[in-house]
Amino acid sequence: MHQAPYGSWPSPIDAALVATRSGAPEYLGAIGDELWWTAPRPEEGGRRALMRLAPDAGGAVSVLPAPWNVRSRVHEYGGQPWAGLARNGGGPLIVFADFADQRLHAVEPDTAEGPGAAQPRPLTPLSAVGGGLRWCDPVIRGGDVWCVLEEFTGERPGELRRLLAAVPLDGTAADDRSAVTELTDDRHRFVTGPRISPDGTRAAWLAWDHPRMPWDGTELMIAGITSGPGGRHELTGARTLIGGPGESVAQVEWAPDGTLLAVTDRTGWWNLHRVDPDTGDAVGLCPRDEEFADALWRVGSRWFAPLDDGRVAVLHGRGARRLGVLDPATGELADAAGPWAEWSGPLAVRGTRVAAIAGGPDRGREIVCLDTVTGRCRTVAEEHRDAVDPAYYPEPVARTVAGPGGREVHAYVYPPRHPEVTGPDGAAPPLVVRAHGGPTGRTAMLLDLEIAHLTSRGFAVADVDYGGSTGYGRAYRERLAGQWGVVDVEDCAAVARALVAENAADPDRIAISGGSAGGWTAAASLASPATAGLYACAALTYPVIDLATWDENGTHDFEARYLDGLIGPRDEAADLYRERSPAARADRISVPFVLLQGLDDPICPPAQAEALLAAVAGRGVPHAYLTFPGEGHGFRRAETIRRAIEAELGLYLTVFGIERPDAPALDLALRPVDDHSNGAGGRPG
């Protein structure tokens, strides 16, 4: 072991490696005895591949070749994009949404020779109006696919309607919108897909309306299923069973006995309840100060799954989530054993086996199966393989520090780590404070090669679950009500200052970074008097910058009224919208920053980033603006991810005065944008 300045350490974890390992499996489900999911393909244009694992197969196979991209754009964040049906002959039937045209397609993969040889056929039509027709959270029922329909009626982001619909599997709606049966009206702005009772007579779903977000308040809806003209089914007598403006029901499923299981935060925590489908009476099954769900950002997200024997597989925890099996009769909750520190859904149940997606500080997300009879857990797909010696991985520590007024602030701290190098005696490393997106979301203690890319070079990283984050109950979540740009900024600063006080961070070399809402927090931190002089630079990725224009015409419909809760109703808090925006406080920004922006982002469009550039123009603030054609909200292409990581590291090297032979400093010269084709450029000063 030898000493070298922090930030200068050699590392085998380069940006290209991080890019090729970016992403994780999603949308896990079971079809008979098979597991299906989507997997990232950053080197194939960032598409999501549909994967299949049969019990007798030697490994998982991709069902559809490129360029098929199994991903829905409902709410722009997407949702459950596929469903499958096991059949007695001919293999499974699969229905999926393709990202390119957003149509539902059907495919029968076992009817063609060789993996990927089957040809999908469209089930839904195209629409030239606005964002067209979009579908998600499907369930195959008889000769139809029941799902959420998002239909644009005009060109503006908010000119649309959402409802439950039935799409015929025979393809008659592929060119005929009238062949789609509308199961509900559009009285609610937002709905999730239907959950059908075991006897097929009733359906349940969730609904909510502006200005609420689903973590503020939702309604659990229930309706009868009857046969209408031509034998088509209808939903009748729809009514609210539980929920409302102050109660967030995050998921609903039918239990085998015909009762409903729902996660609701009526106790202040998202806990699992049994709900009488006739009366709405709800009984807590495992009352704990823990979360059994998370924010419903994607339609169809699931954190629990009923088992045939009456038990329930659940994801639960305070901060980190574990997989457990709950016996509702006794309240006993038995957790799965193994090296996985963080579990995520959806859960896929096959008899007595439960599959989930899990990872930990030393491994990326894998697909893990729990045998609920033996208690044995094992990785069955997407197995983590170390690309480098694990000695280069950081060893994170969960921390709770005191914020303003003594409030608790949660974070994961990743100290520098290298098998052969350490820092000089008495010196402290440079620190990167990371603010997660959402802001209603959280970070997780997982192996993140983007973090390891920094820690293996001698940087410390702090991932902050600032007030407003999920995982710690409704009260913690609501700390951000009316306080966005205040509480999140203060909490990130509290973590940085606590690490400086412990000599775990160099007070002169602290950066803040974030994407989306995290980009807002990072930009707001540069402009806040509460953090003056704390940060030396910032990396901002597709950030929210100008609250005045991030409205129903400046972002997508899902978040068009989000600021009502985070800032206040526009007609009552107009001054706050101006005062909080970094664009309006640019005179306080004096340190360098880099802006990373996808040019096809409908959530935080380039106009947001450009508002900051216009605000600092002529002020002598060094900065760089890198744009990426074809990228939206969340970078998916390997070349984009690589360039973004290199730019962020280049910023830190430039500002912190670190020289490395393997990484160039970032050009922060104030010059006009002269080439968008390579995704790089400055802005006029």
CSV table of C-alpha atoms in Angstrom, one decimal, residues 118-353:
chain,number,residue,atom,x,y,z
A,118,ALA,CA,-41.3,-15.1,-34.2
A,119,GLN,CA,-42.9,-12.0,-35.8
A,120,PRO,CA,-45.0,-9.7,-33.6
A,121,ARG,CA,-48.3,-8.5,-34.9
A,122,PRO,CA,-49.9,-5.1,-33.9
A,123,LEU,CA,-53.0,-5.1,-31.8
A,124,THR,CA,-53.6,-1.3,-31.6
A,125,PRO,CA,-53.8,1.5,-34.1
A,126,LEU,CA,-51.6,4.5,-34.6
A,127,SER,CA,-52.8,8.0,-33.9
A,128,ALA,CA,-51.4,11.2,-35.5
A,129,VAL,CA,-52.8,13.4,-32.6
A,130,GLY,CA,-50.2,14.7,-30.2
A,131,GLY,CA,-48.4,11.9,-28.4
A,132,GLY,CA,-50.7,9.3,-30.0
A,133,LEU,CA,-52.1,6.2,-28.2
A,134,ARG,CA,-50.1,4.6,-25.4
A,135,TRP,CA,-50.8,1.5,-23.3
A,136,CYS,CA,-49.5,-0.2,-20.2
A,137,ASP,CA,-50.2,-2.5,-17.2
A,138,PRO,CA,-51.9,-5.1,-19.4
A,139,VAL,CA,-53.7,-8.3,-18.3
A,140,ILE,CA,-54.9,-10.9,-20.8
A,141,ARG,CA,-58.5,-11.9,-20.2
A,142,GLY,CA,-60.3,-14.2,-22.5
A,143,GLY,CA,-60.0,-12.7,-26.0
A,144,ASP,CA,-59.0,-9.3,-24.9
A,145,VAL,CA,-56.1,-7.4,-23.2
A,146,TRP,CA,-57.3,-5.2,-20.4
A,147,CYS,CA,-55.0,-2.3,-19.8
A,148,VAL,CA,-54.5,1.5,-19.2
A,149,LEU,CA,-55.0,3.6,-22.3
A,150,GLU,CA,-53.4,7.1,-22.5
A,151,GLU,CA,-54.9,8.9,-25.5
A,152,PHE,CA,-53.8,12.3,-26.6
A,153,THR,CA,-56.6,14.5,-27.9
A,154,GLY,CA,-54.4,17.5,-28.9
A,155,GLU,CA,-50.9,18.7,-29.4
A,156,ARG,CA,-50.2,20.0,-25.9
A,157,PRO,CA,-48.8,17.7,-23.1
A,158,GLY,CA,-52.0,18.0,-21.1
A,159,GLU,CA,-54.5,17.4,-23.9
A,160,LEU,CA,-55.2,13.7,-23.2
A,161,ARG,CA,-57.4,11.3,-21.4
A,162,ARG,CA,-56.7,8.1,-19.5
A,163,LEU,CA,-59.0,5.2,-18.8
A,164,LEU,CA,-59.2,1.4,-18.7
A,165,ALA,CA,-59.7,-0.3,-22.1
A,166,ALA,CA,-60.0,-3.7,-23.6
A,167,VAL,CA,-58.1,-4.5,-26.8
A,168,PRO,CA,-59.1,-7.5,-28.9
A,169,LEU,CA,-56.4,-10.1,-29.3
A,170,ASP,CA,-57.6,-11.0,-32.8
A,171,GLY,CA,-56.0,-7.8,-34.2
A,172,THR,CA,-59.3,-6.1,-35.3
A,173,ALA,CA,-58.3,-2.9,-33.5
A,174,ALA,CA,-54.9,-2.7,-35.3
A,175,ASP,CA,-56.4,-0.2,-37.8
A,176,ASP,CA,-59.7,0.6,-36.1
A,177,ARG,CA,-59.8,2.7,-32.9
A,178,SER,CA,-63.5,2.0,-32.5
A,179,ALA,CA,-62.7,-1.7,-31.9
A,180,VAL,CA,-61.2,-0.8,-28.6
A,181,THR,CA,-63.7,-1.1,-25.8
A,182,GLU,CA,-63.6,1.7,-23.2
A,183,LEU,CA,-64.2,-0.1,-19.8
A,184,THR,CA,-64.3,3.2,-17.8
A,185,ASP,CA,-64.9,6.8,-18.5
A,186,ASP,CA,-62.2,9.4,-18.1
A,187,ARG,CA,-63.5,11.0,-14.9
A,188,HIS,CA,-60.2,10.4,-13.2
A,189,ARG,CA,-57.0,11.9,-14.6
A,190,PHE,CA,-54.9,8.9,-13.7
A,191,VAL,CA,-55.6,5.2,-13.4
A,192,THR,CA,-53.7,2.0,-12.9
A,193,GLY,CA,-54.4,-1.3,-14.7
A,194,PRO,CA,-57.3,-3.6,-13.5
A,195,ARG,CA,-56.8,-6.4,-11.0
A,196,ILE,CA,-59.5,-9.0,-11.6
A,197,SER,CA,-61.1,-11.1,-8.8
A,198,PRO,CA,-60.5,-14.9,-8.7
A,199,ASP,CA,-64.1,-15.5,-9.7
A,200,GLY,CA,-63.9,-13.0,-12.5
A,201,THR,CA,-66.9,-10.9,-11.4
A,202,ARG,CA,-65.1,-7.8,-10.1
A,203,ALA,CA,-62.2,-5.6,-10.9
A,204,ALA,CA,-60.1,-3.2,-8.7
A,205,TRP,CA,-57.7,-0.5,-9.6
A,206,LEU,CA,-56.3,2.8,-8.4
A,207,ALA,CA,-57.2,6.4,-9.5
A,208,TRP,CA,-56.2,9.9,-8.6
A,209,ASP,CA,-56.5,13.4,-10.0
A,210,HIS,CA,-54.5,16.7,-10.3
A,211,PRO,CA,-53.1,18.3,-8.3
A,212,ARG,CA,-52.4,15.2,-6.2
A,213,MET,CA,-49.5,12.9,-6.9
A,214,PRO,CA,-50.0,9.2,-6.2
A,215,TRP,CA,-48.0,9.4,-3.0
A,216,ASP,CA,-50.3,12.2,-1.8
A,217,GLY,CA,-53.6,10.5,-2.2
A,218,THR,CA,-55.2,7.8,-4.4
A,219,GLU,CA,-58.6,6.0,-4.4
A,220,LEU,CA,-59.0,2.3,-4.6
A,221,MET,CA,-61.8,1.7,-7.1
A,222,ILE,CA,-64.0,-1.4,-7.5
A,223,ALA,CA,-66.6,-2.3,-10.1
A,224,GLY,CA,-68.5,-5.3,-11.3
A,225,ILE,CA,-67.8,-7.1,-14.5
A,226,THR,CA,-70.8,-7.8,-16.7
A,227,SER,CA,-71.4,-8.9,-20.3
A,228,GLY,CA,-72.5,-6.2,-22.7
A,229,PRO,CA,-73.6,-6.1,-26.3
A,230,GLY,CA,-71.9,-8.6,-28.6
A,231,GLY,CA,-70.5,-10.5,-25.5
A,232,ARG,CA,-68.0,-7.7,-24.7
A,233,HIS,CA,-67.4,-7.2,-21.0
A,234,GLU,CA,-68.2,-4.0,-19.2
A,235,LEU,CA,-67.3,-2.5,-15.8
A,236,THR,CA,-70.4,-1.4,-13.9
A,237,GLY,CA,-71.1,0.4,-10.7
A,238,ALA,CA,-67.6,1.8,-10.2
A,239,ARG,CA,-67.1,3.3,-6.8
A,240,THR,CA,-64.4,4.3,-4.3
A,241,LEU,CA,-63.7,1.6,-1.7
A,242,ILE,CA,-61.0,3.3,0.4
A,243,GLY,CA,-58.5,6.2,-0.1
A,244,GLY,CA,-58.8,9.9,-0.8
A,245,PRO,CA,-56.8,13.1,-0.9
A,246,GLY,CA,-54.9,12.3,2.3
A,247,GLU,CA,-54.4,8.6,1.9
A,248,SER,CA,-52.1,7.0,-0.5
A,249,VAL,CA,-53.0,3.5,-1.6
A,250,ALA,CA,-50.0,2.3,-3.5
A,251,GLN,CA,-51.0,-1.2,-4.7
A,252,VAL,CA,-54.1,-3.5,-4.7
A,253,GLU,CA,-54.3,-7.2,-5.4
A,254,TRP,CA,-56.9,-9.9,-4.9
A,255,ALA,CA,-56.2,-12.6,-2.3
A,256,PRO,CA,-57.1,-16.2,-3.2
A,257,ASP,CA,-60.1,-16.0,-0.8
A,258,GLY,CA,-61.7,-13.2,-2.7
A,259,THR,CA,-60.8,-10.3,-0.4
A,260,LEU,CA,-58.5,-7.5,-1.4
A,261,LEU,CA,-55.0,-6.8,-0.2
A,262,ALA,CA,-53.8,-3.2,-0.4
A,263,VAL,CA,-50.9,-1.1,0.8
A,264,THR,CA,-52.1,2.2,2.3
A,265,ASP,CA,-50.3,4.8,4.4
A,266,ARG,CA,-53.3,5.6,6.6
A,267,THR,CA,-51.2,4.8,9.6
A,268,GLY,CA,-48.4,7.1,8.4
A,269,TRP,CA,-46.5,4.2,6.8
A,270,TRP,CA,-47.3,2.2,3.7
A,271,ASN,CA,-48.5,-0.9,5.5
A,272,LEU,CA,-50.3,-4.0,4.1
A,273,HIS,CA,-54.1,-4.2,4.9
A,274,ARG,CA,-56.8,-6.7,4.1
A,275,VAL,CA,-59.8,-4.8,2.7
A,276,ASP,CA,-63.4,-6.1,2.5
A,277,PRO,CA,-64.5,-5.6,-1.1
A,278,ASP,CA,-68.1,-4.9,-0.1
A,279,THR,CA,-67.7,-2.6,2.9
A,280,GLY,CA,-64.2,-1.2,2.5
A,281,ASP,CA,-63.3,-2.2,6.1
A,282,ALA,CA,-59.5,-2.4,6.3
A,283,VAL,CA,-57.5,-4.4,8.8
A,284,GLY,CA,-53.7,-4.0,9.2
A,285,LEU,CA,-51.9,-7.3,8.6
A,286,CYS,CA,-48.5,-6.3,9.9
A,287,PRO,CA,-48.5,-2.9,11.6
A,288,ARG,CA,-44.9,-1.6,11.6
A,289,ASP,CA,-43.1,1.7,11.3
A,290,GLU,CA,-41.8,0.4,8.0
A,291,GLU,CA,-42.7,0.9,4.3
A,292,PHE,CA,-44.3,-2.0,2.4
A,293,ALA,CA,-44.4,0.0,-0.8
A,294,ASP,CA,-42.8,3.0,-2.5
A,295,ALA,CA,-43.7,6.0,-4.7
A,296,LEU,CA,-45.9,4.9,-7.6
A,297,TRP,CA,-43.8,6.5,-10.3
A,298,ARG,CA,-44.6,3.7,-12.8
A,299,VAL,CA,-48.0,2.3,-13.5
A,300,GLY,CA,-48.1,-1.4,-12.4
A,301,SER,CA,-45.4,-1.2,-9.8
A,302,ARG,CA,-45.8,-4.0,-7.2
A,303,TRP,CA,-44.3,-4.5,-3.8
A,304,PHE,CA,-46.3,-7.6,-2.6
A,305,ALA,CA,-47.8,-10.7,-4.2
A,306,PRO,CA,-50.2,-13.2,-2.7
A,307,LEU,CA,-49.2,-16.8,-2.4
A,308,ASP,CA,-51.7,-19.7,-3.1
A,309,ASP,CA,-51.5,-20.8,0.6
A,310,GLY,CA,-52.7,-17.5,1.9
A,311,ARG,CA,-49.3,-16.1,2.8
A,312,VAL,CA,-48.1,-12.9,1.1
A,313,ALA,CA,-44.6,-12.2,-0.2
A,314,VAL,CA,-43.7,-8.6,0.7
A,315,LEU,CA,-40.9,-6.1,0.2
A,316,HIS,CA,-40.6,-4.0,3.4
A,317,GLY,CA,-38.2,-2.0,5.4
A,318,ARG,CA,-37.1,1.4,6.8
A,319,GLY,CA,-34.8,2.8,4.2
A,320,ALA,CA,-33.5,-0.4,2.6
A,321,ARG,CA,-36.0,-3.0,1.5
A,322,ARG,CA,-36.0,-6.7,2.3
A,323,LEU,CA,-37.9,-9.6,0.9
A,324,GLY,CA,-40.1,-11.4,3.4
A,325,VAL,CA,-43.0,-13.8,3.6
A,326,LEU,CA,-45.9,-12.7,5.8
A,327,ASP,CA,-48.4,-15.0,7.4
A,328,PRO,CA,-51.6,-12.8,7.8
A,329,ALA,CA,-53.1,-15.2,10.3
A,330,THR,CA,-50.3,-14.7,12.9
A,331,GLY,CA,-48.6,-11.5,11.7
A,332,GLU,CA,-45.3,-13.4,11.5
A,333,LEU,CA,-42.9,-12.0,8.9
A,334,ALA,CA,-39.9,-14.2,7.9
A,335,ASP,CA,-37.2,-12.5,5.8
A,336,ALA,CA,-35.2,-14.1,3.0
A,337,ALA,CA,-31.5,-14.8,3.9
A,338,GLY,CA,-28.5,-14.1,1.8
A,339,PRO,CA,-26.0,-11.4,0.8
A,340,TRP,CA,-28.6,-9.1,-0.9
A,341,ALA,CA,-29.1,-5.8,1.0
A,342,GLU,CA,-31.7,-4.2,-1.3
A,343,TRP,CA,-34.7,-5.9,-2.9
A,344,SER,CA,-37.1,-4.6,-5.5
A,345,GLY,CA,-40.2,-5.7,-7.4
A,346,PRO,CA,-42.3,-6.6,-9.0
A,347,LEU,CA,-42.5,-10.0,-7.3
A,348,ALA,CA,-43.1,-13.0,-9.5
A,349,VAL,CA,-44.8,-15.9,-7.8
A,350,ARG,CA,-44.7,-19.5,-9.1
A,351,GLY,CA,-46.4,-21.9,-6.6
A,352,THR,CA,-44.2,-21.7,-3.5
A,353,ARG,CA,-41.4,-19.8,-5.1
